Amino acid sequence: GLNVEPIKNKNWLWTIGSNFTYGTAKITKLNTIDTENSYVKTGSAGGTGNFLQVHKIGETPNTFFLLQQAYDDMGKPLEGKYIAKDGTVTSSETDANKYVNGKSSRIPYYYGFQNRLIYKNLDFGITGHGAFGNYVYNYQEAKQSLESLYSASGVSGNISQVTLKNGFKQQRIYTDYFLESGAFFSFDNITLGYTINKLWGDNSTLRLAFSAQNVYRITKYSGVDPEVYSGIDN
């Protein structure tokens, strides 16, 4: 943490506070006898057996365990086609073709700041926080498909624009196509205030303030909010 006062005099006071945190974790033991291929599935996305993460020796907890998406020459994902471990293209979605890709939902880097500027009776403050180094699986998009567009009775439903873009006719919930960076920075609070001194005497004051919360979030994540504790946006 670092706190400084760049300006401090009779009329002005400017204070800046910041913090940065780094944390790491690695699994070193799972069972009495561990093998290279032993792991524990975790990270349920709902439903039966829909696990998207694993705990594995030598890896960060909650590392994603997904299929590597195959693409055509134009960069469009090929539905139901994946890159097998031998480099060939396969349509099999079995665990044997899934990768422990080293990308975890655990956040290794946190940071935040606060800034306050006071001029005589007027004050202005802003706070924010962010994180990076983690990943989020956009299950909200993965569970949609073109077949969801119409019900059995032929009534049209709602699907996202991402579904129209990738053209997946069926749900493809194990592809890394929907795995995204969870990095973000949020402007949490902005406050503008004015203090009236000696309102009813020397010992009384009144402060009027305008405050806005959850002002703006900077992120490349395509979903609503990347700050998902489990790393699975469902």
PDB file of C-alpha atoms in Angstrom:
ATOM      1  CA  GLY A   1       0.000   0.000   0.000  1.00  0.00           C
ATOM      2  CA  LEU A   2       1.078   3.550  -0.698  1.00  0.00           C
ATOM      3  CA  ASN A   3      -0.469   6.793   0.552  1.00  0.00           C
ATOM      4  CA  VAL A   4       0.810  10.246  -0.399  1.00  0.00           C
ATOM      5  CA  GLU A   5      -0.224  13.889  -0.037  1.00  0.00           C
ATOM      6  CA  PRO A   6       1.076  15.766  -3.092  1.00  0.00           C
ATOM      7  CA  ILE A   7      -0.500  19.056  -1.934  1.00  0.00           C
ATOM      8  CA  LYS A   8      -1.221  20.233   1.598  1.00  0.00           C
ATOM      9  CA  ASN A   9      -1.624  23.903   2.525  1.00  0.00           C
ATOM     10  CA  LYS A  10      -4.176  26.326   3.939  1.00  0.00           C
ATOM     11  CA  ASN A  11      -6.688  25.971   1.086  1.00  0.00           C
ATOM     12  CA  TRP A  12      -5.733  22.719  -0.641  1.00  0.00           C
ATOM     13  CA  LEU A  13      -5.403  19.094   0.419  1.00  0.00           C
ATOM     14  CA  TRP A  14      -4.833  16.303  -2.090  1.00  0.00           C
ATOM     15  CA  THR A  15      -4.487  12.722  -0.867  1.00  0.00           C
ATOM     16  CA  ILE A  16      -3.855   9.613  -2.978  1.00  0.00           C
ATOM     17  CA  GLY A  17      -4.028   6.068  -1.686  1.00  0.00           C
ATOM     18  CA  SER A  18      -3.279   2.870  -3.587  1.00  0.00           C
ATOM     19  CA  ASN A  19      -2.812  -0.827  -2.896  1.00  0.00           C
ATOM     20  CA  PHE A  20      -1.642  -3.890  -4.790  1.00  0.00           C
ATOM     21  CA  THR A  21      -1.926  -7.539  -3.797  1.00  0.00           C
ATOM     22  CA  TYR A  22      -0.419 -10.658  -5.343  1.00  0.00           C
ATOM     23  CA  GLY A  23      -1.359 -14.162  -4.311  1.00  0.00           C
ATOM     24  CA  THR A  24      -0.496 -17.548  -5.766  1.00  0.00           C
ATOM     25  CA  ALA A  25      -1.612 -21.123  -5.072  1.00  0.00           C
ATOM     26  CA  LYS A  26      -0.575 -24.522  -6.366  1.00  0.00           C
ATOM     27  CA  ILE A  27      -1.881 -27.994  -5.576  1.00  0.00           C
ATOM     28  CA  THR A  28       0.881 -30.268  -4.281  1.00  0.00           C
ATOM     29  CA  LYS A  29      -1.091 -33.313  -3.098  1.00  0.00           C
ATOM     30  CA  LEU A  30      -4.458 -34.905  -3.882  1.00  0.00           C
ATOM     31  CA  ASN A  31      -4.287 -38.547  -2.882  1.00  0.00           C
ATOM     32  CA  THR A  32      -2.062 -41.179  -1.289  1.00  0.00           C
ATOM     33  CA  ILE A  33      -0.668 -42.029  -4.714  1.00  0.00           C
ATOM     34  CA  ASP A  34      -0.846 -39.277  -7.330  1.00  0.00           C
ATOM     35  CA  THR A  35      -0.291 -39.887 -11.026  1.00  0.00           C
ATOM     36  CA  GLU A  36       0.217 -37.537 -13.952  1.00  0.00           C
ATOM     37  CA  ASN A  37      -3.354 -38.054 -15.110  1.00  0.00           C
ATOM     38  CA  SER A  38      -5.113 -37.822 -11.746  1.00  0.00           C
ATOM     39  CA  TYR A  39      -7.358 -34.858 -11.067  1.00  0.00           C
ATOM     40  CA  VAL A  40     -10.589 -33.870  -9.345  1.00  0.00           C
ATOM     41  CA  LYS A  41     -13.333 -32.300 -11.396  1.00  0.00           C
ATOM     42  CA  THR A  42     -14.842 -29.082 -10.058  1.00  0.00           C
ATOM     43  CA  GLY A  43     -16.478 -25.901 -11.293  1.00  0.00           C
ATOM     44  CA  SER A  44     -20.034 -27.076 -11.927  1.00  0.00           C
ATOM     45  CA  ALA A  45     -21.954 -25.029 -14.465  1.00  0.00           C
ATOM     46  CA  GLY A  46     -25.286 -26.514 -13.468  1.00  0.00           C
ATOM     47  CA  GLY A  47     -26.939 -29.712 -14.629  1.00  0.00           C
ATOM     48  CA  THR A  48     -25.514 -33.209 -14.271  1.00  0.00           C
ATOM     49  CA  GLY A  49     -21.788 -33.646 -14.801  1.00  0.00           C
ATOM     50  CA  ASN A  50     -21.177 -30.231 -16.364  1.00  0.00           C
ATOM     51  CA  PHE A  51     -17.790 -29.608 -14.776  1.00  0.00           C
ATOM     52  CA  LEU A  52     -15.521 -27.042 -16.419  1.00  0.00           C
ATOM     53  CA  GLN A  53     -12.531 -27.002 -14.045  1.00  0.00           C
ATOM     54  CA  VAL A  54     -10.191 -29.391 -12.282  1.00  0.00           C
ATOM     55  CA  HIS A  55      -7.879 -29.577  -9.295  1.00  0.00           C
ATOM     56  CA  LYS A  56      -4.614 -31.122 -10.489  1.00  0.00           C
ATOM     57  CA  ILE A  57      -1.135 -31.611  -9.067  1.00  0.00           C
ATOM     58  CA  GLY A  58       1.191 -28.797 -10.080  1.00  0.00           C
ATOM     59  CA  GLU A  59      -1.656 -26.530 -11.226  1.00  0.00           C
ATOM     60  CA  THR A  60      -3.517 -23.623  -9.699  1.00  0.00           C
ATOM     61  CA  PRO A  61      -6.817 -24.694  -8.096  1.00  0.00           C
ATOM     62  CA  ASN A  62      -9.869 -24.273 -10.339  1.00  0.00           C
ATOM     63  CA  THR A  63      -7.877 -24.513 -13.560  1.00  0.00           C
ATOM     64  CA  PHE A  64     -10.144 -24.782 -16.596  1.00  0.00           C
ATOM     65  CA  PHE A  65     -10.462 -28.185 -18.263  1.00  0.00           C
ATOM     66  CA  LEU A  66     -11.849 -27.614 -21.755  1.00  0.00           C
ATOM     67  CA  LEU A  67     -11.705 -28.586 -25.409  1.00  0.00           C
ATOM     68  CA  GLN A  68      -9.530 -26.545 -27.743  1.00  0.00           C
ATOM     69  CA  GLN A  69     -11.820 -24.993 -30.349  1.00  0.00           C
ATOM     70  CA  ALA A  70     -11.013 -25.508 -34.048  1.00  0.00           C
ATOM     71  CA  TYR A  71     -11.484 -22.622 -36.501  1.00  0.00           C
ATOM     72  CA  ASP A  72     -11.771 -22.268 -40.277  1.00  0.00           C
ATOM     73  CA  ASP A  73      -9.453 -20.159 -42.437  1.00  0.00           C
ATOM     74  CA  MET A  74     -11.628 -17.099 -41.796  1.00  0.00           C
ATOM     75  CA  GLY A  75     -11.316 -17.451 -38.016  1.00  0.00           C
ATOM     76  CA  LYS A  76     -14.886 -18.659 -37.473  1.00  0.00           C
ATOM     77  CA  PRO A  77     -15.343 -21.490 -34.943  1.00  0.00           C
ATOM     78  CA  LEU A  78     -16.221 -24.866 -36.437  1.00  0.00           C
ATOM     79  CA  GLU A  79     -19.156 -26.267 -34.522  1.00  0.00           C
ATOM     80  CA  GLY A  80     -18.352 -29.537 -32.813  1.00  0.00           C
ATOM     81  CA  LYS A  81     -14.754 -29.538 -34.054  1.00  0.00           C
ATOM     82  CA  TYR A  82     -11.775 -29.458 -31.708  1.00  0.00           C
ATOM     83  CA  ILE A  83      -8.011 -29.819 -31.770  1.00  0.00           C
ATOM     84  CA  ALA A  84      -6.988 -33.168 -30.305  1.00  0.00           C
ATOM     85  CA  LYS A  85      -3.784 -33.596 -28.324  1.00  0.00           C
ATOM     86  CA  ASP A  86      -2.059 -35.131 -31.359  1.00  0.00           C
ATOM     87  CA  GLY A  87      -2.881 -32.027 -33.416  1.00  0.00           C
ATOM     88  CA  THR A  88      -5.676 -33.548 -35.480  1.00  0.00           C
ATOM     89  CA  VAL A  89      -9.235 -32.258 -35.668  1.00  0.00           C
ATOM     90  CA  THR A  90     -11.785 -34.307 -33.755  1.00  0.00           C
ATOM     91  CA  SER A  91     -15.483 -34.136 -32.957  1.00  0.00           C
ATOM     92  CA  SER A  92     -15.139 -36.118 -29.728  1.00  0.00           C
ATOM     93  CA  GLU A  93     -15.989 -34.217 -26.537  1.00  0.00           C
ATOM     94  CA  THR A  94     -14.607 -36.840 -24.149  1.00  0.00           C
ATOM     95  CA  ASP A  95     -12.284 -35.961 -21.271  1.00  0.00           C
ATOM     96  CA  ALA A  96      -9.386 -37.524 -23.206  1.00  0.00           C
ATOM     97  CA  ASN A  97      -9.464 -34.562 -25.602  1.00  0.00           C
ATOM     98  CA  LYS A  98      -9.788 -31.860 -22.959  1.00  0.00           C
ATOM     99  CA  TYR A  99      -6.839 -29.734 -21.869  1.00  0.00           C
ATOM    100  CA  VAL A 100      -5.687 -28.543 -18.490  1.00  0.00           C
ATOM    101  CA  ASN A 101      -4.859 -25.194 -20.043  1.00  0.00           C
ATOM    102  CA  GLY A 102      -3.182 -23.421 -17.107  1.00  0.00           C
ATOM    103  CA  LYS A 103      -5.887 -20.745 -16.993  1.00  0.00           C
ATOM    104  CA  SER A 104      -7.617 -20.489 -13.639  1.00  0.00           C
ATOM    105  CA  SER A 105     -10.540 -18.535 -12.236  1.00  0.00           C
ATOM    106  CA  ARG A 106      -8.424 -17.596  -9.204  1.00  0.00           C
ATOM    107  CA  ILE A 107      -7.375 -13.954  -9.233  1.00  0.00           C
ATOM    108  CA  PRO A 108      -3.623 -13.502  -8.661  1.00  0.00           C
ATOM    109  CA  TYR A 109      -3.522  -9.692  -8.886  1.00  0.00           C
ATOM    110  CA  TYR A 110      -5.760  -7.198  -7.083  1.00  0.00           C
ATOM    111  CA  TYR A 111      -5.330  -3.444  -7.006  1.00  0.00           C
ATOM    112  CA  GLY A 112      -7.209  -0.366  -5.897  1.00  0.00           C
ATOM    113  CA  PHE A 113      -6.945   3.365  -5.423  1.00  0.00           C
ATOM    114  CA  GLN A 114      -8.620   6.290  -3.744  1.00  0.00           C
ATOM    115  CA  ASN A 115      -8.210   9.930  -4.573  1.00  0.00           C
ATOM    116  CA  ARG A 116      -9.532  12.931  -2.592  1.00  0.00           C
ATOM    117  CA  LEU A 117      -9.121  16.593  -3.376  1.00  0.00           C
ATOM    118  CA  ILE A 118     -10.250  19.322  -0.963  1.00  0.00           C
ATOM    119  CA  TYR A 119     -10.338  23.029  -1.773  1.00  0.00           C
ATOM    120  CA  LYS A 120     -11.537  25.119   1.168  1.00  0.00           C
ATOM    121  CA  ASN A 121     -15.081  23.821   1.773  1.00  0.00           C
ATOM    122  CA  LEU A 122     -15.379  21.867  -1.465  1.00  0.00           C
ATOM    123  CA  ASP A 123     -14.273  18.221  -1.700  1.00  0.00           C
ATOM    124  CA  PHE A 124     -14.092  15.688  -4.506  1.00  0.00           C
ATOM    125  CA  GLY A 125     -13.357  11.966  -4.100  1.00  0.00           C
ATOM    126  CA  ILE A 126     -13.086   8.931  -6.347  1.00  0.00           C
ATOM    127  CA  THR A 127     -12.355   5.276  -5.541  1.00  0.00           C
ATOM    128  CA  GLY A 128     -11.847   2.211  -7.687  1.00  0.00           C
ATOM    129  CA  HIS A 129     -10.556  -1.343  -7.746  1.00  0.00           C
ATOM    130  CA  GLY A 130      -9.557  -3.959 -10.281  1.00  0.00           C
ATOM    131  CA  ALA A 131      -8.029  -7.367 -10.906  1.00  0.00           C
ATOM    132  CA  PHE A 132      -6.241  -9.272 -13.653  1.00  0.00           C
ATOM    133  CA  GLY A 133      -4.615 -12.612 -14.419  1.00  0.00           C
ATOM    134  CA  ASN A 134      -7.791 -14.691 -14.030  1.00  0.00           C
ATOM    135  CA  TYR A 135     -10.274 -16.131 -16.515  1.00  0.00           C
ATOM    136  CA  VAL A 136     -14.059 -16.337 -16.704  1.00  0.00           C
ATOM    137  CA  TYR A 137     -16.120 -18.891 -18.599  1.00  0.00           C
ATOM    138  CA  ASN A 138     -19.139 -17.217 -20.203  1.00  0.00           C
ATOM    139  CA  TYR A 139     -21.629 -19.995 -19.604  1.00  0.00           C
ATOM    140  CA  GLN A 140     -24.478 -17.581 -20.282  1.00  0.00           C
ATOM    141  CA  GLU A 141     -23.386 -17.656 -23.921  1.00  0.00           C
ATOM    142  CA  ALA A 142     -22.221 -21.284 -24.023  1.00  0.00           C
ATOM    143  CA  LYS A 143     -25.616 -22.682 -23.031  1.00  0.00           C
ATOM    144  CA  GLN A 144     -27.382 -20.876 -25.889  1.00  0.00           C
ATOM    145  CA  SER A 145     -27.766 -22.167 -29.443  1.00  0.00           C
ATOM    146  CA  LEU A 146     -29.799 -21.637 -32.587  1.00  0.00           C
ATOM    147  CA  GLU A 147     -32.099 -24.494 -31.595  1.00  0.00           C
ATOM    148  CA  SER A 148     -33.114 -22.335 -28.611  1.00  0.00           C
ATOM    149  CA  LEU A 149     -34.559 -19.813 -31.029  1.00  0.00           C
ATOM    150  CA  TYR A 150     -37.807 -21.749 -31.370  1.00  0.00           C
ATOM    151  CA  SER A 151     -39.716 -23.876 -28.932  1.00  0.00           C
ATOM    152  CA  ALA A 152     -41.422 -27.169 -29.776  1.00  0.00           C
ATOM    153  CA  SER A 153     -44.615 -25.212 -30.469  1.00  0.00           C
ATOM    154  CA  GLY A 154     -42.805 -22.962 -32.916  1.00  0.00           C
ATOM    155  CA  VAL A 155     -42.861 -19.864 -30.710  1.00  0.00           C
ATOM    156  CA  SER A 156     -39.749 -17.736 -31.116  1.00  0.00           C
ATOM    157  CA  GLY A 157     -37.443 -17.159 -28.151  1.00  0.00           C
ATOM    158  CA  ASN A 158     -34.536 -14.910 -27.298  1.00  0.00           C
ATOM    159  CA  ILE A 159     -30.892 -15.717 -28.006  1.00  0.00           C
ATOM    160  CA  SER A 160     -27.821 -13.498 -27.792  1.00  0.00           C
ATOM    161  CA  GLN A 161     -26.080 -11.836 -30.710  1.00  0.00           C
ATOM    162  CA  VAL A 162     -23.004 -13.968 -29.930  1.00  0.00           C
ATOM    163  CA  THR A 163     -25.034 -17.062 -30.813  1.00  0.00           C
ATOM    164  CA  LEU A 164     -25.979 -15.545 -34.153  1.00  0.00           C
ATOM    165  CA  LYS A 165     -22.321 -14.733 -34.740  1.00  0.00           C
ATOM    166  CA  ASN A 166     -20.847 -18.169 -33.980  1.00  0.00           C
ATOM    167  CA  GLY A 167     -23.777 -20.020 -35.548  1.00  0.00           C
ATOM    168  CA  PHE A 168     -23.744 -22.932 -33.094  1.00  0.00           C
ATOM    169  CA  LYS A 169     -26.870 -24.997 -33.677  1.00  0.00           C
ATOM    170  CA  GLN A 170     -26.459 -26.934 -30.428  1.00  0.00           C
ATOM    171  CA  GLN A 171     -25.040 -26.165 -27.000  1.00  0.00           C
ATOM    172  CA  ARG A 172     -21.241 -26.479 -26.927  1.00  0.00           C
ATOM    173  CA  ILE A 173     -20.458 -25.996 -23.274  1.00  0.00           C
ATOM    174  CA  TYR A 174     -16.966 -27.517 -23.154  1.00  0.00           C
ATOM    175  CA  THR A 175     -15.226 -25.412 -25.804  1.00  0.00           C
ATOM    176  CA  ASP A 176     -12.630 -22.828 -24.807  1.00  0.00           C
ATOM    177  CA  TYR A 177     -14.295 -20.473 -27.296  1.00  0.00           C
ATOM    178  CA  PHE A 178     -16.258 -19.069 -24.352  1.00  0.00           C
ATOM    179  CA  LEU A 179     -13.274 -18.702 -22.009  1.00  0.00           C
ATOM    180  CA  GLU A 180     -12.322 -15.036 -21.619  1.00  0.00           C
ATOM    181  CA  SER A 181      -9.992 -12.839 -19.634  1.00  0.00           C
ATOM    182  CA  GLY A 182     -11.555 -11.662 -16.385  1.00  0.00           C
ATOM    183  CA  ALA A 183      -9.428  -8.509 -16.116  1.00  0.00           C
ATOM    184  CA  PHE A 184     -11.309  -5.346 -15.175  1.00  0.00           C
ATOM    185  CA  PHE A 185     -11.122  -1.995 -13.468  1.00  0.00           C
ATOM    186  CA  SER A 186     -14.131  -0.423 -11.768  1.00  0.00           C
ATOM    187  CA  PHE A 187     -14.789   3.170 -10.780  1.00  0.00           C
ATOM    188  CA  ASP A 188     -16.682   2.333  -7.610  1.00  0.00           C
ATOM    189  CA  ASN A 189     -17.619   5.679  -6.151  1.00  0.00           C
ATOM    190  CA  ILE A 190     -17.465   9.354  -7.103  1.00  0.00           C
ATOM    191  CA  THR A 191     -18.441  11.985  -4.525  1.00  0.00           C
ATOM    192  CA  LEU A 192     -18.692  15.765  -4.709  1.00  0.00           C
ATOM    193  CA  GLY A 193     -19.384  17.553  -1.436  1.00  0.00           C
ATOM    194  CA  TYR A 194     -19.597  20.986   0.128  1.00  0.00           C
ATOM    195  CA  THR A 195     -19.264  21.729   3.856  1.00  0.00           C
ATOM    196  CA  ILE A 196     -20.981  24.687   5.551  1.00  0.00           C
ATOM    197  CA  ASN A 197     -19.183  25.650   8.753  1.00  0.00           C
ATOM    198  CA  LYS A 198     -20.675  27.436  11.779  1.00  0.00           C
ATOM    199  CA  LEU A 199     -24.203  26.679  10.697  1.00  0.00           C
ATOM    200  CA  TRP A 200     -25.849  27.125  14.128  1.00  0.00           C
ATOM    201  CA  GLY A 201     -22.781  28.277  15.979  1.00  0.00           C
ATOM    202  CA  ASP A 202     -19.080  27.537  16.150  1.00  0.00           C
ATOM    203  CA  ASN A 203     -19.549  23.813  16.752  1.00  0.00           C
ATOM    204  CA  SER A 204     -22.085  22.969  14.034  1.00  0.00           C
ATOM    205  CA  THR A 205     -21.434  22.050  10.409  1.00  0.00           C
ATOM    206  CA  LEU A 206     -23.487  20.766   7.503  1.00  0.00           C
ATOM    207  CA  ARG A 207     -22.101  18.810   4.561  1.00  0.00           C
ATOM    208  CA  LEU A 208     -24.061  18.394   1.338  1.00  0.00           C
ATOM    209  CA  ALA A 209     -22.852  15.703  -1.055  1.00  0.00           C
ATOM    210  CA  PHE A 210     -23.682  14.147  -4.378  1.00  0.00           C
ATOM    211  CA  SER A 211     -22.485  10.561  -4.769  1.00  0.00           C
ATOM    212  CA  ALA A 212     -22.590   7.998  -7.570  1.00  0.00           C
ATOM    213  CA  GLN A 213     -21.803   4.294  -7.056  1.00  0.00           C
ATOM    214  CA  ASN A 214     -20.789   1.586  -9.544  1.00  0.00           C
ATOM    215  CA  VAL A 215     -20.049   4.321 -12.045  1.00  0.00           C
ATOM    216  CA  TYR A 216     -18.180   2.537 -14.816  1.00  0.00           C
ATOM    217  CA  ARG A 217     -16.297  -0.699 -15.458  1.00  0.00           C
ATOM    218  CA  ILE A 218     -13.467  -1.118 -17.964  1.00  0.00           C
ATOM    219  CA  THR A 219     -13.152  -4.694 -19.260  1.00  0.00           C
ATOM    220  CA  LYS A 220     -12.916  -6.720 -22.460  1.00  0.00           C
ATOM    221  CA  TYR A 221     -15.191  -9.393 -21.042  1.00  0.00           C
ATOM    222  CA  SER A 222     -18.222  -9.799 -23.315  1.00  0.00           C
ATOM    223  CA  GLY A 223     -20.648 -10.726 -20.540  1.00  0.00           C
ATOM    224  CA  VAL A 224     -22.382  -8.532 -18.006  1.00  0.00           C
ATOM    225  CA  ASP A 225     -19.802  -8.661 -15.210  1.00  0.00           C
ATOM    226  CA  PRO A 226     -16.427 -10.460 -15.053  1.00  0.00           C
ATOM    227  CA  GLU A 227     -16.255 -10.255 -11.252  1.00  0.00           C
ATOM    228  CA  VAL A 228     -17.585 -13.782 -10.747  1.00  0.00           C
ATOM    229  CA  TYR A 229     -16.098 -15.583  -7.753  1.00  0.00           C
ATOM    230  CA  SER A 230     -16.369 -19.096  -9.221  1.00  0.00           C
ATOM    231  CA  GLY A 231     -15.117 -18.019 -12.645  1.00  0.00           C
ATOM    232  CA  ILE A 232     -18.218 -19.500 -14.279  1.00  0.00           C
ATOM    233  CA  ASP A 233     -20.726 -16.868 -15.335  1.00  0.00           C
ATOM    234  CA  ASN A 234     -24.053 -18.620 -14.943  1.00  0.00           C
TER     235      ASN A 234
END
